Coordinates of N, CA, C and O in Angstrom, one line a residue:
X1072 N 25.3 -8.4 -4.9 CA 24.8 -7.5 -5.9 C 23.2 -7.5 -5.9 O 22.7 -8.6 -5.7
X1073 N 22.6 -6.4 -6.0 CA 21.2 -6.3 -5.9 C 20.8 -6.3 -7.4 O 21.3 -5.5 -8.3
X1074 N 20.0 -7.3 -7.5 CA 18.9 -7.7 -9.3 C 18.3 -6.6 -9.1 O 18.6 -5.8 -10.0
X1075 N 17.3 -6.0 -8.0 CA 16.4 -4.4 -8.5 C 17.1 -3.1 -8.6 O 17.0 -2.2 -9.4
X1076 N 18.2 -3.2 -7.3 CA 19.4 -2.2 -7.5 C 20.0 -1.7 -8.9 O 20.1 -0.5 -9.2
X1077 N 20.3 -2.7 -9.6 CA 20.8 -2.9 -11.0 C 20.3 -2.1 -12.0 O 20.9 -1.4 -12.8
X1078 N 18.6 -2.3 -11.9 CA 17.9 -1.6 -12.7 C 17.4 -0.2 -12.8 O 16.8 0.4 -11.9
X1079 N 17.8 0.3 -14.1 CA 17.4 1.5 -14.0 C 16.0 1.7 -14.0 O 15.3 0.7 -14.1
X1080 N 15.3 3.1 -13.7 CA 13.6 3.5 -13.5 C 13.4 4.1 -14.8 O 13.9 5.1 -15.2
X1081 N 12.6 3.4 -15.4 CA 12.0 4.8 -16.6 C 11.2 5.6 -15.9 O 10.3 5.4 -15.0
X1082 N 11.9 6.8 -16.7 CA 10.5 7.7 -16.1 C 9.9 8.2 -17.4 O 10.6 8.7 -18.3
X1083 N 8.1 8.1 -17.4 CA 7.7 8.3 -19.0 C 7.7 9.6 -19.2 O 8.1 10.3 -18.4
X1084 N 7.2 10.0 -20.3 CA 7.2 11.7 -21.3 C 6.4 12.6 -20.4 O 6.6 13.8 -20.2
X1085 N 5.1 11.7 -19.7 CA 4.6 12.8 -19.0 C 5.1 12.7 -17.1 O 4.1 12.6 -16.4
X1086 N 6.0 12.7 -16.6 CA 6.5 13.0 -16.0 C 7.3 13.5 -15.5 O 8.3 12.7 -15.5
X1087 N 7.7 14.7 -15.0 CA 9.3 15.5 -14.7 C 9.5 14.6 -13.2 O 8.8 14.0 -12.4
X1088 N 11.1 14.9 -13.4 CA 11.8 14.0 -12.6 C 12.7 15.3 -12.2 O 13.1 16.2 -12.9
X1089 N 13.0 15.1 -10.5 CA 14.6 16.3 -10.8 C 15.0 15.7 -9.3 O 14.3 15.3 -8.3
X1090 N 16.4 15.9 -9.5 CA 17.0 15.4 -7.9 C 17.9 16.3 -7.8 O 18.7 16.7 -8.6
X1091 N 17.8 16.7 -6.5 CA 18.6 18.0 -6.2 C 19.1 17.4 -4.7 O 18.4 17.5 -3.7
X1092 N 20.7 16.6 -4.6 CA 21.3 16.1 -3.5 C 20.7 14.9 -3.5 O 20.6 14.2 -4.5
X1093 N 20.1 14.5 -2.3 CA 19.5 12.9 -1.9 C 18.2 13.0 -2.1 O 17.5 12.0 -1.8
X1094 N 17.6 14.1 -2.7 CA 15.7 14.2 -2.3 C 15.4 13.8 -4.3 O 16.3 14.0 -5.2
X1095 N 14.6 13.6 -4.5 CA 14.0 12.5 -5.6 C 12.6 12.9 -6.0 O 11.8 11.9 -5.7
X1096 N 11.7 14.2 -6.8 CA 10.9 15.0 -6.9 C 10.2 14.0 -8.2 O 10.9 13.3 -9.0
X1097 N 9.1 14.1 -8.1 CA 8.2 13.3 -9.7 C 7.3 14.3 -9.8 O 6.5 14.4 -8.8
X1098 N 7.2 15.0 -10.6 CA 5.1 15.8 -11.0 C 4.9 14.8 -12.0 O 5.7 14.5 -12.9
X1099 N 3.8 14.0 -11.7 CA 3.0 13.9 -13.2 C 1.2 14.0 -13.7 O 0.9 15.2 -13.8
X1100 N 0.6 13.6 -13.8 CA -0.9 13.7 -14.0 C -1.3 13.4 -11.9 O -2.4 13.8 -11.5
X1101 N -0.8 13.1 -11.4 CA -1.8 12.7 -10.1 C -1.5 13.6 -9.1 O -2.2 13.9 -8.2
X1102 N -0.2 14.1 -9.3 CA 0.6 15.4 -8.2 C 2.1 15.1 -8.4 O 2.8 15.0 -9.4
X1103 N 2.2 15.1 -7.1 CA 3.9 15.3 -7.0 C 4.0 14.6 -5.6 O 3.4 14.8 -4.5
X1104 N 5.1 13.6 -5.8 CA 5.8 13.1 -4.2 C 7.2 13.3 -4.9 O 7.5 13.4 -6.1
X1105 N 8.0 13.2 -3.2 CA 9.4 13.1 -3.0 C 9.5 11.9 -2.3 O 8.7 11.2 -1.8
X1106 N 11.0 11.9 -2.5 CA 11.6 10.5 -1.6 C 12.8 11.3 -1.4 O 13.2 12.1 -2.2
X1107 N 13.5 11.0 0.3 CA 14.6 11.3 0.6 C 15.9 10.1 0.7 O 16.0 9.3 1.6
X1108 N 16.7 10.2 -0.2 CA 17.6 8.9 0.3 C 18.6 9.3 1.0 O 19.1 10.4 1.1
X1109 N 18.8 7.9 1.6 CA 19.8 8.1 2.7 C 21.4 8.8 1.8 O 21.3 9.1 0.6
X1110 N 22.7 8.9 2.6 CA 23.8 9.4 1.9 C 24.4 7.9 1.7 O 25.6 8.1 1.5
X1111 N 24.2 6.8 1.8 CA 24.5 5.4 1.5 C 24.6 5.1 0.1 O 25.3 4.2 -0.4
X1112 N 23.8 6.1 -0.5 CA 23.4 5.8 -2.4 C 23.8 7.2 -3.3 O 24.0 8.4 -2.9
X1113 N 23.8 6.8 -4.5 CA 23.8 7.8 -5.4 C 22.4 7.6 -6.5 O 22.0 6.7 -7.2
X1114 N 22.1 8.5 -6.5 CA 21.0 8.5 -7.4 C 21.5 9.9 -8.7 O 22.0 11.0 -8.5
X1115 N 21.2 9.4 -9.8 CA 21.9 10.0 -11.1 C 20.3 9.9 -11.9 O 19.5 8.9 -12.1
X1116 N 20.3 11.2 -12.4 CA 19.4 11.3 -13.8 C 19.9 11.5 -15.1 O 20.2 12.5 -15.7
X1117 N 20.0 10.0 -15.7 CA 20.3 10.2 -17.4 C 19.5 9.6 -18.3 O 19.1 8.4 -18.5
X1118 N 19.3 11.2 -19.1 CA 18.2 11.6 -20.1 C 17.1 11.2 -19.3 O 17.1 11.8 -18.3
X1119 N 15.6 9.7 -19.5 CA 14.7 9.5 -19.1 C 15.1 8.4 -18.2 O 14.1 8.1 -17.5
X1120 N 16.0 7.7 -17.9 CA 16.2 7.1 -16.7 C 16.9 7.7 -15.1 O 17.3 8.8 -15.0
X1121 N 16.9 7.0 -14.2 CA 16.9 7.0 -12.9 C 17.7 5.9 -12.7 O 17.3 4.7 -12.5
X1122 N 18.9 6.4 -12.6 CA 19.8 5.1 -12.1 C 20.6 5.5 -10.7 O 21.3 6.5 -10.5
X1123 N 20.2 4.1 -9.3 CA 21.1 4.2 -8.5 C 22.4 3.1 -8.2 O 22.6 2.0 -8.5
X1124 N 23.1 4.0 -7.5 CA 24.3 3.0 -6.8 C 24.9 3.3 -5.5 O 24.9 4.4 -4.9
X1125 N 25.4 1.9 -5.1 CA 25.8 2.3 -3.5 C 27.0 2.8 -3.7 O 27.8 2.5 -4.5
X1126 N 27.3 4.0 -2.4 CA 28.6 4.4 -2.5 C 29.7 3.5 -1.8 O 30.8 4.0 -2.0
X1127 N 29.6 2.5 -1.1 CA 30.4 1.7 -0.6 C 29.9 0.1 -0.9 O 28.8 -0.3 -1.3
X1128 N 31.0 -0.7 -0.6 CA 30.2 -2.4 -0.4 C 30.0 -2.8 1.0 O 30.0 -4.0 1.3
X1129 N 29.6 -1.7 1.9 CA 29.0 -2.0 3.2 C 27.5 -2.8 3.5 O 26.8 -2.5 2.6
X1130 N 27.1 -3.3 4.2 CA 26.0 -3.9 4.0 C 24.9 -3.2 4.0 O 23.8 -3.6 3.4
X1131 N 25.3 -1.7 4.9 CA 23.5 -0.9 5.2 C 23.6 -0.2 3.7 O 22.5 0.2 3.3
X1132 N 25.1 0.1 2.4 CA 25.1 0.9 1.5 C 24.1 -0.5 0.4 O 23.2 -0.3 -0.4
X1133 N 24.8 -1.7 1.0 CA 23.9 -2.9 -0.2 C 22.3 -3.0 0.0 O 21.6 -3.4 -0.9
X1134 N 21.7 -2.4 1.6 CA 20.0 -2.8 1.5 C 19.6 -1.4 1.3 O 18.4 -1.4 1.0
X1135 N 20.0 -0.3 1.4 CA 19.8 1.0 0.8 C 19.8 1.1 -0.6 O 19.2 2.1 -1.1
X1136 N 20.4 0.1 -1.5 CA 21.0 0.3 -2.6 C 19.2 -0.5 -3.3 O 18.5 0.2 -4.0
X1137 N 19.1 -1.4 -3.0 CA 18.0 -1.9 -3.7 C 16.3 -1.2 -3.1 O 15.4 -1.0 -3.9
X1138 N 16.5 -0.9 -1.7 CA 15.2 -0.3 -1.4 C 14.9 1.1 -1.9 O 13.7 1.3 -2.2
X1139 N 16.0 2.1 -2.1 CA 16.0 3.4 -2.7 C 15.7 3.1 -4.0 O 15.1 4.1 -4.4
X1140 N 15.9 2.2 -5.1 CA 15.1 2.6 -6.2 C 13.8 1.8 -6.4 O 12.9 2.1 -7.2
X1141 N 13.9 0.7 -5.6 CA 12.0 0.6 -5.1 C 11.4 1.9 -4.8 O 10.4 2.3 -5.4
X1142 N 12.0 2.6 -3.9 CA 11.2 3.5 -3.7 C 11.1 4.7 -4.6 O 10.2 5.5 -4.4
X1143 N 12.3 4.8 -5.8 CA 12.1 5.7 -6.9 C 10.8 5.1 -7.9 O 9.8 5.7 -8.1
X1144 N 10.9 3.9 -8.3 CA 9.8 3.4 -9.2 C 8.4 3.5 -8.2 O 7.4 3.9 -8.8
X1145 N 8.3 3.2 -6.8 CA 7.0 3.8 -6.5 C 6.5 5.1 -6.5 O 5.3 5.4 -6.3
X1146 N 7.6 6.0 -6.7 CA 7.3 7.4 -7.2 C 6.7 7.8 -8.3 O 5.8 8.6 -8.4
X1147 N 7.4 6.9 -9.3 CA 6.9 6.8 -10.7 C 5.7 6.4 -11.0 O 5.0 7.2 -11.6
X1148 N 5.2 5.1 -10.6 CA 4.1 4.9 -10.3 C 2.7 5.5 -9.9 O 1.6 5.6 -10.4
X1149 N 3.3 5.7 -8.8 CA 1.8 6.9 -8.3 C 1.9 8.2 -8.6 O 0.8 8.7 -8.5
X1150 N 2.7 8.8 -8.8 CA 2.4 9.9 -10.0 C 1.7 9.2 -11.3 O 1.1 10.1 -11.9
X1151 N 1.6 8.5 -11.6 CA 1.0 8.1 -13.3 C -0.4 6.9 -13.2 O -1.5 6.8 -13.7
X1152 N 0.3 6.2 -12.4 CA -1.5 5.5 -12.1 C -1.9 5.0 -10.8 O -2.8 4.3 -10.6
X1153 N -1.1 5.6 -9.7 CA -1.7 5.5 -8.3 C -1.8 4.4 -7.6 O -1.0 3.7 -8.2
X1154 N -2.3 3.6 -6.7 CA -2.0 2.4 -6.2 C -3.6 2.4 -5.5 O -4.2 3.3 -5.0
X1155 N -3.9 1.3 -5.5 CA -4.8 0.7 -5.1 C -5.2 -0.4 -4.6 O -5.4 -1.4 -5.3
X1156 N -5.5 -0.3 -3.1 CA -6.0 -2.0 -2.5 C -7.3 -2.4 -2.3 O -7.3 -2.6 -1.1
X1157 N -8.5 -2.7 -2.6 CA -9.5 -3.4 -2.5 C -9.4 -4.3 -1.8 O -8.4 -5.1 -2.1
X1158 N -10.5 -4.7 -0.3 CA -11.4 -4.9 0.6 C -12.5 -5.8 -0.1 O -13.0 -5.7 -1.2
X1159 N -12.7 -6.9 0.9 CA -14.0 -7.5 0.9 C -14.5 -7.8 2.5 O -13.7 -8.2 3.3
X1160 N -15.5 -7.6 2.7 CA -16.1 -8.1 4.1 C -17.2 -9.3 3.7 O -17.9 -9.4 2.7
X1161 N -17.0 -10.3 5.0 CA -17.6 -11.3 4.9 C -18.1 -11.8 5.9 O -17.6 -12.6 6.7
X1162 N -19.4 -11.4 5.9 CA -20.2 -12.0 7.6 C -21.8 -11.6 7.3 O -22.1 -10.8 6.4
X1163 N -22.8 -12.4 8.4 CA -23.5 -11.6 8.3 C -23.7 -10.7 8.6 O -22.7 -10.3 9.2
X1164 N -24.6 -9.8 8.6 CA -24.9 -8.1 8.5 C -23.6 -7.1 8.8 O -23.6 -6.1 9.6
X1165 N -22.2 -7.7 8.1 CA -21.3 -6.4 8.0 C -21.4 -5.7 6.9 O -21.8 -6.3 5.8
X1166 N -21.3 -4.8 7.0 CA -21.4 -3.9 5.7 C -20.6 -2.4 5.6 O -20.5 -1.8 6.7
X1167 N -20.2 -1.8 4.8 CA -19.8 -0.6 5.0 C -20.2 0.5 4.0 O -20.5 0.3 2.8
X1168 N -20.2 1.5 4.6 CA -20.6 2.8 3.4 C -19.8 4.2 3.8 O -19.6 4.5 5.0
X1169 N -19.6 5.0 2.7 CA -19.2 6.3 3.1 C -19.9 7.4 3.2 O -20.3 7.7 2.1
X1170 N -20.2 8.3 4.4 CA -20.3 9.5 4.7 C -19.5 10.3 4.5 O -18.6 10.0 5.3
X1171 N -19.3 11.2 3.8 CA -18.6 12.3 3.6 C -17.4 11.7 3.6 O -17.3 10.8 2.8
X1172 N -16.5 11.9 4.5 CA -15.0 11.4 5.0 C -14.8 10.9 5.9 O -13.8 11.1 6.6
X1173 N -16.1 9.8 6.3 CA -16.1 8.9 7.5 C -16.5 7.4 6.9 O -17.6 7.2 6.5
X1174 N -15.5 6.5 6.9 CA -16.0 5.2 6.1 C -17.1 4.4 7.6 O -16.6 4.0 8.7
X1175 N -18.2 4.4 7.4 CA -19.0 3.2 8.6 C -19.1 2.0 8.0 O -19.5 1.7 6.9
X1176 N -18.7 1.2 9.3 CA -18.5 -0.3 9.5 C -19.1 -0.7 10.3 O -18.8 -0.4 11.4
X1177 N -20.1 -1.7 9.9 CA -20.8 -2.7 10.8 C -20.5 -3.8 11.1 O -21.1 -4.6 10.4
X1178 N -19.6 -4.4 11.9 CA -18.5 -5.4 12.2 C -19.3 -6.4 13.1 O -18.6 -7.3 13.5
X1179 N -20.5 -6.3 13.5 CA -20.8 -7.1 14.3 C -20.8 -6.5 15.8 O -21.7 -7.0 16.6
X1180 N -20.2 -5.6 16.3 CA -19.7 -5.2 17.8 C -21.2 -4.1 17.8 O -21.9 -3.7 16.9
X1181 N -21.3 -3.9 19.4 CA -22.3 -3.2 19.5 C -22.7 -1.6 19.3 O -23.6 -1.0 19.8
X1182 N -21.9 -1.4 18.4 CA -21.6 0.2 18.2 C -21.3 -0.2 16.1 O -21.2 -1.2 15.5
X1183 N -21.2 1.3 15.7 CA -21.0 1.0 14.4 C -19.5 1.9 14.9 O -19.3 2.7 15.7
X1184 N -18.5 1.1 13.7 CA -17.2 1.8 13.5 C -16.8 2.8 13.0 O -16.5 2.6 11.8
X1185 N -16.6 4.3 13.6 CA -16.3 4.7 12.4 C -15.1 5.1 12.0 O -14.5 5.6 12.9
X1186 N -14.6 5.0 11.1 CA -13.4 5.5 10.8 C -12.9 6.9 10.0 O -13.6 7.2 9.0
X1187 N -12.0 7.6 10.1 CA -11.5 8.6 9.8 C -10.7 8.5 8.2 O -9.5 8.1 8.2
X1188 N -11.2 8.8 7.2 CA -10.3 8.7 6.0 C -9.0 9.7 6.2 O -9.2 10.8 6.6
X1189 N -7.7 9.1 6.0 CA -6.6 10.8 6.2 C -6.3 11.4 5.0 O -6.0 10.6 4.0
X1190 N -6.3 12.6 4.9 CA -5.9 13.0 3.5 C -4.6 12.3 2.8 O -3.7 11.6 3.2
X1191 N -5.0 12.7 1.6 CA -4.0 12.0 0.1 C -4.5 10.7 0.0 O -3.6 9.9 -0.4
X1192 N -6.0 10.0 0.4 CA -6.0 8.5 0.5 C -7.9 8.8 0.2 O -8.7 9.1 1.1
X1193 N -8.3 8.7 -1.1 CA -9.5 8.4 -1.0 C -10.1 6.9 -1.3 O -9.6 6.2 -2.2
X1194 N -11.4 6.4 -0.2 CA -11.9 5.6 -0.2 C -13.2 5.1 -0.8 O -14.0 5.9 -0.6
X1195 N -13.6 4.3 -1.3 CA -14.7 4.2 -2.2 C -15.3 2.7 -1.5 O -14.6 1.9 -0.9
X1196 N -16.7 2.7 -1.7 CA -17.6 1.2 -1.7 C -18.6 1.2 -2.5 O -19.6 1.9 -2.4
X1197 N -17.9 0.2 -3.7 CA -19.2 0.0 -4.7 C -20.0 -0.3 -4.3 O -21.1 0.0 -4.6
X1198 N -19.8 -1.3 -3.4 CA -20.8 -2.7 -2.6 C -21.0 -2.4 -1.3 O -20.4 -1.4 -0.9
X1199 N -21.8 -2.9 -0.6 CA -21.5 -2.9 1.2 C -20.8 -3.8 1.5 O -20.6 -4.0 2.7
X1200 N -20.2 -4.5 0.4 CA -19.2 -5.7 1.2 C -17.9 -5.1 0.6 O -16.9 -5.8 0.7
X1201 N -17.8 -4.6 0.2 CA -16.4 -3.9 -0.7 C -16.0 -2.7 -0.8 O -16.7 -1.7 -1.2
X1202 N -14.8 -2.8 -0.3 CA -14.0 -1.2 0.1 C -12.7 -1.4 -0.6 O -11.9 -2.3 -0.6
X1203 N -12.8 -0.1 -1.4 CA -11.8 0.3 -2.6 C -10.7 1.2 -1.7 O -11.3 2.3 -1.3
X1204 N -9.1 1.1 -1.2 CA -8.5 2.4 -1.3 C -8.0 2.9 -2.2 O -7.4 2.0 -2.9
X1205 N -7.6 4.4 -3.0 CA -6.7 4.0 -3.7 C -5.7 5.9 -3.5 O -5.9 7.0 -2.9
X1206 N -4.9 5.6 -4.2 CA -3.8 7.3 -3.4 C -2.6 6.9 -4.1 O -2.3 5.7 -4.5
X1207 N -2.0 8.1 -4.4 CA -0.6 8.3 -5.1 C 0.5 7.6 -4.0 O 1.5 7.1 -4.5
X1208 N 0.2 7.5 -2.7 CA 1.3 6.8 -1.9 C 1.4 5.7 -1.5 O 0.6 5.5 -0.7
X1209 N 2.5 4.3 -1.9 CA 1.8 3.4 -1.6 C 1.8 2.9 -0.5 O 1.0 2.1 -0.2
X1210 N 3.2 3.6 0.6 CA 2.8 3.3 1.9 C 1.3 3.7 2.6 O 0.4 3.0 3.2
X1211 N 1.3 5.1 2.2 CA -0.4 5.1 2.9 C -1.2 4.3 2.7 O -1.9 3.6 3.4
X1212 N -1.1 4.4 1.5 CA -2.5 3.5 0.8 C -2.7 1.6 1.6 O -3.7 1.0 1.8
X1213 N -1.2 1.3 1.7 CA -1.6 0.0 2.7 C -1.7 0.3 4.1 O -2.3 -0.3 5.0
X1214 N -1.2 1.2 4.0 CA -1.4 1.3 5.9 C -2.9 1.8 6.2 O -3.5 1.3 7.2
X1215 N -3.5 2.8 5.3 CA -5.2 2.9 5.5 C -5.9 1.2 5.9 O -6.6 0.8 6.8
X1216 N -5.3 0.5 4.4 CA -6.1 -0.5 4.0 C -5.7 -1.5 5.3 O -6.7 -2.1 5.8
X1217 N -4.6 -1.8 5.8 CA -4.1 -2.5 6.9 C -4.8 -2.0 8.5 O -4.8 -2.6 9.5
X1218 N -5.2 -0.8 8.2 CA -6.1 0.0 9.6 C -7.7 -0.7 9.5 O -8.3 -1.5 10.3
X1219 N -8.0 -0.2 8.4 CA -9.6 -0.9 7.9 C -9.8 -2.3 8.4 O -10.7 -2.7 9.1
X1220 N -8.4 -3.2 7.7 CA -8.6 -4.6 8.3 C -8.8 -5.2 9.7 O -9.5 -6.1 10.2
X1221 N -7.9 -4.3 10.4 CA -7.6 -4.6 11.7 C -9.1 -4.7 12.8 O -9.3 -5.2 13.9
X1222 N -9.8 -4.0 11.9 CA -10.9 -3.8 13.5 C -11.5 -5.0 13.2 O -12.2 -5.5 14.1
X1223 N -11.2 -5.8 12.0 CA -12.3 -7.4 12.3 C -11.3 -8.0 11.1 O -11.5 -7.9 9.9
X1224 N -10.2 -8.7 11.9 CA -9.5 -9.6 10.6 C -10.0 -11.0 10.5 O -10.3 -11.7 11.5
X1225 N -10.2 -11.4 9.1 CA -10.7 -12.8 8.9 C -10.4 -14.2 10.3 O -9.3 -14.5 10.6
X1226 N -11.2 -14.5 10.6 CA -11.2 -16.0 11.2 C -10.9 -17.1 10.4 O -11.0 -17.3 9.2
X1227 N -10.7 -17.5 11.3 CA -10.1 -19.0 10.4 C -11.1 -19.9 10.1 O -11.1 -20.2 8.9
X1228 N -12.2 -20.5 10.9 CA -13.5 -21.3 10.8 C -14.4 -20.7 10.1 O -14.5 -21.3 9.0
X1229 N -15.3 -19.8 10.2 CA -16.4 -19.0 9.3 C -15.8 -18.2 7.9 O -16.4 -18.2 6.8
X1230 N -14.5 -17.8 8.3 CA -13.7 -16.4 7.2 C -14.6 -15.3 7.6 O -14.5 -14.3 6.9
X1231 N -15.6 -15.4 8.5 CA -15.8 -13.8 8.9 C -15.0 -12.7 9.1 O -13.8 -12.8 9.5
X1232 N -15.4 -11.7 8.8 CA -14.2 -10.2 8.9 C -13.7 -9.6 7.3 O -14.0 -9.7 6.1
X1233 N -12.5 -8.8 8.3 CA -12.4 -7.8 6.4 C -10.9 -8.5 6.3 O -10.1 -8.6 7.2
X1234 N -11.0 -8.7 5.0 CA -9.9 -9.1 4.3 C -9.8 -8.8 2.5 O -10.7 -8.7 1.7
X1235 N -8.0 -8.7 2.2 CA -7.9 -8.6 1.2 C -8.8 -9.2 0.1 O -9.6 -10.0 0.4
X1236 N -8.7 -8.6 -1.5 CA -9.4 -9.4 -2.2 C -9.1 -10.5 -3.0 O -9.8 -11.3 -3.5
X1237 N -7.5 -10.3 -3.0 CA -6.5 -11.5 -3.4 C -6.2 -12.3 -2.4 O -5.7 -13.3 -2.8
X1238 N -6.4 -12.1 -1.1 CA -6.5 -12.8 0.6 C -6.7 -14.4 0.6 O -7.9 -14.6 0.4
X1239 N -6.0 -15.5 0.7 CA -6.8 -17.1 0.9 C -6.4 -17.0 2.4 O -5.3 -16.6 2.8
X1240 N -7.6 -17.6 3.1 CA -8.0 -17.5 3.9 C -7.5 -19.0 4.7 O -8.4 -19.7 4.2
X1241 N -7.0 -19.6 5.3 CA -6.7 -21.2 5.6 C -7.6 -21.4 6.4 O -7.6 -20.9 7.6
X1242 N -8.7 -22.3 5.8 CA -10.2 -22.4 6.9 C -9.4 -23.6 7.9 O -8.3 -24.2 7.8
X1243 N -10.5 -23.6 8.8 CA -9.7 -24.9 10.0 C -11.5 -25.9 10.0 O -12.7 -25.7 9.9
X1244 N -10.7 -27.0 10.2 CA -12.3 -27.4 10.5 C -12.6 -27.2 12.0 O -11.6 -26.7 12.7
X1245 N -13.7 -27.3 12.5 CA -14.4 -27.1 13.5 C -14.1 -28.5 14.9 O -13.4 -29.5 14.9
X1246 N -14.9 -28.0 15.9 CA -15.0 -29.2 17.0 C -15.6 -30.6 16.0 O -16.4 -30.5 15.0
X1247 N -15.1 -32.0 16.4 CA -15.4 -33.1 16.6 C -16.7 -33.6 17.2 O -17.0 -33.0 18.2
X1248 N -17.5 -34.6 16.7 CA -18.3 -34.6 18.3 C -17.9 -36.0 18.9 O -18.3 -36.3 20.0

């Protein structure tokens, strides 16, 4: 039995909800996403809840059964307050800032980085060491933030590079002499 499966989604006063077959629609204050579920589940709207169930006790109907209303509550979610991962960089002279819809990163390498923001995902830097994403989706929204990281992921000896801001870092000590 699935513990998140189990639970139903509220959905609040300012959000419409409507499911028409397997697809799973939200408008609220931020836009509007869908989710498509597989035919493994049933998804039911009563009154302000969102309740699913598997249609069989097969195993792909049991991991469908819990991931499908994760991914209804992240519907709910970013329609109403959006998702957001925050960035820190840590080295000397890295830094980042945004141009229009190009985030630049100074990583150390002999060129500056630039990167392409993709729409539904805006980026912010209060700091030059701090990069805000945040977007109604929360796959994008990590996969931007998981792109950003990648061009300089923390080291283990210095903690140089870009890393989460909730991130611990497992330092190593260094050479012996």
């Amino acid at each position: 039995m699935s513990r998140i499966g189990k639970k139903p989604v509220e959905v609040p006063s300012n959000v419409t909800a409507t499911i028409s077959g397997q697809v799973v629609e939200m408008k609220g204050p931020k836009g509007t996403l869908s989710f498509h579920a597989t035919d493994d589940v049933t998804i039911t709207l009563e009154g302000n809840e969102i309740s699913v169930k598997p249609r069989g006790t097969s195993k792909r109907a049991r991991q469908q059964w819990g991931m499908s209303r994760s991914m209804v509550a992240n519907l709910v979610q970013g329609v109403t307050e959006g998702f957001k991962k925050e960035l820190e960089i840590n080295g000397v002279g890295y830094r980042a800032n945004m141009q229009g819809n190009t985030l630049k990163l100074s990583l150390g390498y002999s060129h500056e980085v630039n990167f392409e923001v993709p729409q539904g995902v805006t980026v912010t830097t209060p700091k030059q060491t701090e990069i805000v994403v945040e977007g109604t989706d929360a796959q994008l929204v990590g996969q931007v933030a998981a792109n950003i990281r990648e061009w300089r992921r923390p080291e283990p000896y210095k903690g140089k590079g870009i890393k989460y801001k909730d991130e611990y870092i497992f330092r190593k000590e260094g050479k012996k002499k």
